[in-house]
Amino acid sequence: MESKIEKAVALFKEGYNCSQSVVAAYAEEYGLTREQALKISASFGGGIGRMRKTCGAACGLFMLAGLETGCTEGSNREGKEENYKTVQMLAREFERRNGSLTCAELLGLSKQAPTPPTPEERTTEYFKKRPCVKMVEEAARIWEEYRAGKRFDE
């Protein structure tokens, strides 16, 4: 279990965004190349495009849920329901552990503050003021627990 969690954290520390770190840690298990996983999850970092909306680590967790439980038939209402049920359960657990699903709230930022698209440099100071490593770790840990059979609110 720890190896995927550690891999996600290591990816974040290498400079990948929170969403990329979570998804790329599991890429091979879902038949994705590392490059595909990094590209498909690239837009979700910083609370979706650095807009500070839904936490990118949580978005990565939800992408994994789609890879695991997503349906591929447009008319499959039961499959959609099952996927949405899983995502909602994972979201509640992420929020329970971290206090929010919203990037700005997790960062302690004003929701009104405009956010430029330029990512910050990853320095020692960056890691001291940002809980992002913890969010990446928690998202990967929740996913590991889910895959091990844990159902959080049932």
PDB file of C-alpha atoms in Angstrom:
ATOM      1  CA  MET A   1       0.000   0.000   0.000  1.00  0.00           C
ATOM      2  CA  GLU A   2       2.615   2.556   1.000  1.00  0.00           C
ATOM      3  CA  SER A   3       4.540   2.317  -2.268  1.00  0.00           C
ATOM      4  CA  LYS A   4       1.814   4.000  -4.360  1.00  0.00           C
ATOM      5  CA  ILE A   5       1.243   6.624  -1.681  1.00  0.00           C
ATOM      6  CA  GLU A   6       4.966   7.308  -1.520  1.00  0.00           C
ATOM      7  CA  LYS A   7       5.131   7.400  -5.325  1.00  0.00           C
ATOM      8  CA  ALA A   8       2.363  10.011  -5.481  1.00  0.00           C
ATOM      9  CA  VAL A   9       4.142  12.171  -2.883  1.00  0.00           C
ATOM     10  CA  ALA A  10       7.473  11.774  -4.694  1.00  0.00           C
ATOM     11  CA  LEU A  11       5.892  12.851  -7.991  1.00  0.00           C
ATOM     12  CA  PHE A  12       4.529  15.978  -6.344  1.00  0.00           C
ATOM     13  CA  LYS A  13       7.919  16.774  -4.866  1.00  0.00           C
ATOM     14  CA  GLU A  14       9.434  16.355  -8.353  1.00  0.00           C
ATOM     15  CA  GLY A  15       7.249  19.227  -9.527  1.00  0.00           C
ATOM     16  CA  TYR A  16       4.111  17.573 -10.893  1.00  0.00           C
ATOM     17  CA  ASN A  17       0.842  19.098  -9.803  1.00  0.00           C
ATOM     18  CA  CYS A  18      -1.356  17.481  -7.179  1.00  0.00           C
ATOM     19  CA  SER A  19      -3.710  15.825  -9.645  1.00  0.00           C
ATOM     20  CA  GLN A  20      -0.912  14.524 -11.872  1.00  0.00           C
ATOM     21  CA  SER A  21       0.851  13.067  -8.848  1.00  0.00           C
ATOM     22  CA  VAL A  22      -2.152  11.025  -7.764  1.00  0.00           C
ATOM     23  CA  VAL A  23      -3.108   9.763 -11.231  1.00  0.00           C
ATOM     24  CA  ALA A  24       0.422   9.028 -12.477  1.00  0.00           C
ATOM     25  CA  ALA A  25       1.176   6.929  -9.396  1.00  0.00           C
ATOM     26  CA  TYR A  26      -1.449   4.459 -10.658  1.00  0.00           C
ATOM     27  CA  ALA A  27      -1.030   4.859 -14.432  1.00  0.00           C
ATOM     28  CA  GLU A  28       0.330   1.404 -15.212  1.00  0.00           C
ATOM     29  CA  GLU A  29      -2.390  -0.337 -13.230  1.00  0.00           C
ATOM     30  CA  TYR A  30      -4.996   1.195 -15.518  1.00  0.00           C
ATOM     31  CA  GLY A  31      -3.157   0.648 -18.787  1.00  0.00           C
ATOM     32  CA  LEU A  32      -2.018   4.243 -19.134  1.00  0.00           C
ATOM     33  CA  THR A  33       1.480   5.339 -19.926  1.00  0.00           C
ATOM     34  CA  ARG A  34       3.027   7.796 -17.517  1.00  0.00           C
ATOM     35  CA  GLU A  35       2.800  10.462 -20.248  1.00  0.00           C
ATOM     36  CA  GLN A  36      -0.921   9.801 -20.808  1.00  0.00           C
ATOM     37  CA  ALA A  37      -1.641   9.979 -17.081  1.00  0.00           C
ATOM     38  CA  LEU A  38       0.319  13.218 -16.735  1.00  0.00           C
ATOM     39  CA  LYS A  39      -1.425  14.823 -19.709  1.00  0.00           C
ATOM     40  CA  ILE A  40      -4.959  13.765 -18.829  1.00  0.00           C
ATOM     41  CA  SER A  41      -4.629  15.064 -15.268  1.00  0.00           C
ATOM     42  CA  ALA A  42      -2.548  18.187 -16.034  1.00  0.00           C
ATOM     43  CA  SER A  43      -5.456  20.629 -16.104  1.00  0.00           C
ATOM     44  CA  PHE A  44      -6.741  19.752 -12.637  1.00  0.00           C
ATOM     45  CA  GLY A  45      -3.822  20.996 -10.511  1.00  0.00           C
ATOM     46  CA  GLY A  46      -4.197  24.049  -8.309  1.00  0.00           C
ATOM     47  CA  GLY A  47      -7.882  23.456  -7.854  1.00  0.00           C
ATOM     48  CA  ILE A  48      -8.560  22.982 -11.584  1.00  0.00           C
ATOM     49  CA  GLY A  49      -6.330  25.191 -13.689  1.00  0.00           C
ATOM     50  CA  ARG A  50      -5.041  27.010 -10.592  1.00  0.00           C
ATOM     51  CA  MET A  51      -8.493  28.542 -10.093  1.00  0.00           C
ATOM     52  CA  ARG A  52      -8.532  27.194  -6.517  1.00  0.00           C
ATOM     53  CA  LYS A  53     -11.814  25.314  -6.996  1.00  0.00           C
ATOM     54  CA  THR A  54     -11.959  21.540  -6.280  1.00  0.00           C
ATOM     55  CA  CYS A  55      -8.614  20.330  -4.903  1.00  0.00           C
ATOM     56  CA  GLY A  56      -6.506  18.772  -7.645  1.00  0.00           C
ATOM     57  CA  ALA A  57      -5.525  15.824  -5.452  1.00  0.00           C
ATOM     58  CA  ALA A  58      -9.223  15.095  -4.953  1.00  0.00           C
ATOM     59  CA  CYS A  59      -9.784  15.472  -8.709  1.00  0.00           C
ATOM     60  CA  GLY A  60      -7.035  12.896  -9.252  1.00  0.00           C
ATOM     61  CA  LEU A  61      -8.784  10.589  -6.808  1.00  0.00           C
ATOM     62  CA  PHE A  62     -12.027  11.010  -8.766  1.00  0.00           C
ATOM     63  CA  MET A  63     -10.242  10.276 -12.049  1.00  0.00           C
ATOM     64  CA  LEU A  64      -9.007   7.018 -10.547  1.00  0.00           C
ATOM     65  CA  ALA A  65     -12.592   6.242  -9.528  1.00  0.00           C
ATOM     66  CA  GLY A  66     -13.596   6.771 -13.158  1.00  0.00           C
ATOM     67  CA  LEU A  67     -10.891   4.421 -14.341  1.00  0.00           C
ATOM     68  CA  GLU A  68     -12.078   1.834 -11.835  1.00  0.00           C
ATOM     69  CA  THR A  69     -15.869   2.218 -11.919  1.00  0.00           C
ATOM     70  CA  GLY A  70     -16.683   4.464 -14.872  1.00  0.00           C
ATOM     71  CA  CYS A  71     -19.132   3.123 -17.418  1.00  0.00           C
ATOM     72  CA  THR A  72     -18.524   3.236 -21.143  1.00  0.00           C
ATOM     73  CA  GLU A  73     -22.074   2.994 -22.433  1.00  0.00           C
ATOM     74  CA  GLY A  74     -24.058   6.224 -22.603  1.00  0.00           C
ATOM     75  CA  SER A  75     -27.310   4.456 -21.798  1.00  0.00           C
ATOM     76  CA  ASN A  76     -25.926   2.650 -18.727  1.00  0.00           C
ATOM     77  CA  ARG A  77     -27.717   4.591 -16.000  1.00  0.00           C
ATOM     78  CA  GLU A  78     -26.903   1.993 -13.356  1.00  0.00           C
ATOM     79  CA  GLY A  79     -23.201   2.200 -14.221  1.00  0.00           C
ATOM     80  CA  LYS A  80     -23.264   5.985 -14.005  1.00  0.00           C
ATOM     81  CA  GLU A  81     -25.059   5.783 -10.680  1.00  0.00           C
ATOM     82  CA  GLU A  82     -22.477   3.367  -9.294  1.00  0.00           C
ATOM     83  CA  ASN A  83     -19.624   5.628 -10.386  1.00  0.00           C
ATOM     84  CA  TYR A  84     -21.278   8.745  -8.956  1.00  0.00           C
ATOM     85  CA  LYS A  85     -21.981   6.897  -5.715  1.00  0.00           C
ATOM     86  CA  THR A  86     -18.288   5.955  -5.477  1.00  0.00           C
ATOM     87  CA  VAL A  87     -17.117   9.496  -6.236  1.00  0.00           C
ATOM     88  CA  GLN A  88     -19.486  10.968  -3.659  1.00  0.00           C
ATOM     89  CA  MET A  89     -18.292   8.501  -1.017  1.00  0.00           C
ATOM     90  CA  LEU A  90     -14.636   9.287  -1.773  1.00  0.00           C
ATOM     91  CA  ALA A  91     -15.371  13.024  -1.744  1.00  0.00           C
ATOM     92  CA  ARG A  92     -17.032  12.818   1.671  1.00  0.00           C
ATOM     93  CA  GLU A  93     -14.059  10.906   3.043  1.00  0.00           C
ATOM     94  CA  PHE A  94     -11.543  13.371   1.574  1.00  0.00           C
ATOM     95  CA  GLU A  95     -13.519  16.260   3.044  1.00  0.00           C
ATOM     96  CA  ARG A  96     -13.855  14.513   6.418  1.00  0.00           C
ATOM     97  CA  ARG A  97     -10.095  14.010   6.637  1.00  0.00           C
ATOM     98  CA  ASN A  98      -9.055  17.409   5.326  1.00  0.00           C
ATOM     99  CA  GLY A  99     -11.887  19.777   6.207  1.00  0.00           C
ATOM    100  CA  SER A 100     -12.760  20.750   2.638  1.00  0.00           C
ATOM    101  CA  LEU A 101     -12.726  19.764  -1.018  1.00  0.00           C
ATOM    102  CA  THR A 102     -11.984  23.331  -2.091  1.00  0.00           C
ATOM    103  CA  CYS A 103      -8.389  24.242  -2.884  1.00  0.00           C
ATOM    104  CA  ALA A 104      -8.710  27.855  -1.684  1.00  0.00           C
ATOM    105  CA  GLU A 105     -10.105  26.727   1.659  1.00  0.00           C
ATOM    106  CA  LEU A 106      -7.389  24.097   2.089  1.00  0.00           C
ATOM    107  CA  LEU A 107      -4.792  26.780   1.358  1.00  0.00           C
ATOM    108  CA  GLY A 108      -6.461  29.301   3.663  1.00  0.00           C
ATOM    109  CA  LEU A 109      -6.961  31.759   0.778  1.00  0.00           C
ATOM    110  CA  SER A 110      -9.765  34.205   0.193  1.00  0.00           C
ATOM    111  CA  LYS A 111     -12.234  32.856  -2.335  1.00  0.00           C
ATOM    112  CA  GLN A 112     -12.352  36.352  -3.857  1.00  0.00           C
ATOM    113  CA  ALA A 113      -8.617  36.627  -4.525  1.00  0.00           C
ATOM    114  CA  PRO A 114      -7.731  36.360  -8.222  1.00  0.00           C
ATOM    115  CA  THR A 115      -5.202  33.656  -8.964  1.00  0.00           C
ATOM    116  CA  PRO A 116      -2.720  34.123 -11.779  1.00  0.00           C
ATOM    117  CA  PRO A 117      -2.069  31.026 -13.889  1.00  0.00           C
ATOM    118  CA  THR A 118       1.665  31.039 -13.133  1.00  0.00           C
ATOM    119  CA  PRO A 119       2.571  28.136 -10.825  1.00  0.00           C
ATOM    120  CA  GLU A 120       4.789  28.865  -7.872  1.00  0.00           C
ATOM    121  CA  GLU A 121       8.340  27.597  -7.706  1.00  0.00           C
ATOM    122  CA  ARG A 122       8.726  24.542  -5.473  1.00  0.00           C
ATOM    123  CA  THR A 123      11.009  25.770  -2.712  1.00  0.00           C
ATOM    124  CA  THR A 124      11.399  24.920   0.949  1.00  0.00           C
ATOM    125  CA  GLU A 125       9.145  27.888   1.727  1.00  0.00           C
ATOM    126  CA  TYR A 126       6.518  26.623  -0.715  1.00  0.00           C
ATOM    127  CA  PHE A 127       6.348  23.268   1.040  1.00  0.00           C
ATOM    128  CA  LYS A 128       6.181  24.944   4.464  1.00  0.00           C
ATOM    129  CA  LYS A 129       3.145  27.068   3.566  1.00  0.00           C
ATOM    130  CA  ARG A 130       1.202  24.601   1.429  1.00  0.00           C
ATOM    131  CA  PRO A 131      -0.690  21.505   2.625  1.00  0.00           C
ATOM    132  CA  CYS A 132      -0.565  20.048  -0.901  1.00  0.00           C
ATOM    133  CA  VAL A 133       1.811  17.190  -0.054  1.00  0.00           C
ATOM    134  CA  LYS A 134      -0.637  16.097   2.633  1.00  0.00           C
ATOM    135  CA  MET A 135      -3.567  16.349   0.193  1.00  0.00           C
ATOM    136  CA  VAL A 136      -1.735  14.179  -2.349  1.00  0.00           C
ATOM    137  CA  GLU A 137      -0.865  11.668   0.363  1.00  0.00           C
ATOM    138  CA  GLU A 138      -4.441  11.575   1.684  1.00  0.00           C
ATOM    139  CA  ALA A 139      -5.953  11.151  -1.774  1.00  0.00           C
ATOM    140  CA  ALA A 140      -3.635   8.220  -2.523  1.00  0.00           C
ATOM    141  CA  ARG A 141      -4.249   6.723   0.936  1.00  0.00           C
ATOM    142  CA  ILE A 142      -8.024   6.951   0.491  1.00  0.00           C
ATOM    143  CA  TRP A 143      -7.669   5.252  -2.884  1.00  0.00           C
ATOM    144  CA  GLU A 144      -5.554   2.466  -1.396  1.00  0.00           C
ATOM    145  CA  GLU A 145      -8.079   1.913   1.386  1.00  0.00           C
ATOM    146  CA  TYR A 146     -10.950   1.893  -1.112  1.00  0.00           C
ATOM    147  CA  ARG A 147      -9.160  -0.654  -3.304  1.00  0.00           C
ATOM    148  CA  ALA A 148      -8.527  -2.789  -0.230  1.00  0.00           C
ATOM    149  CA  GLY A 149     -12.293  -2.985   0.269  1.00  0.00           C
ATOM    150  CA  LYS A 150     -12.993  -0.164   2.706  1.00  0.00           C
ATOM    151  CA  ARG A 151     -16.286   1.631   2.215  1.00  0.00           C
ATOM    152  CA  PHE A 152     -16.187   4.844   4.180  1.00  0.00           C
ATOM    153  CA  ASP A 153     -19.807   5.674   4.858  1.00  0.00           C
ATOM    154  CA  GLU A 154     -21.647   2.439   4.517  1.00  0.00           C
TER     155      GLU A 154
END
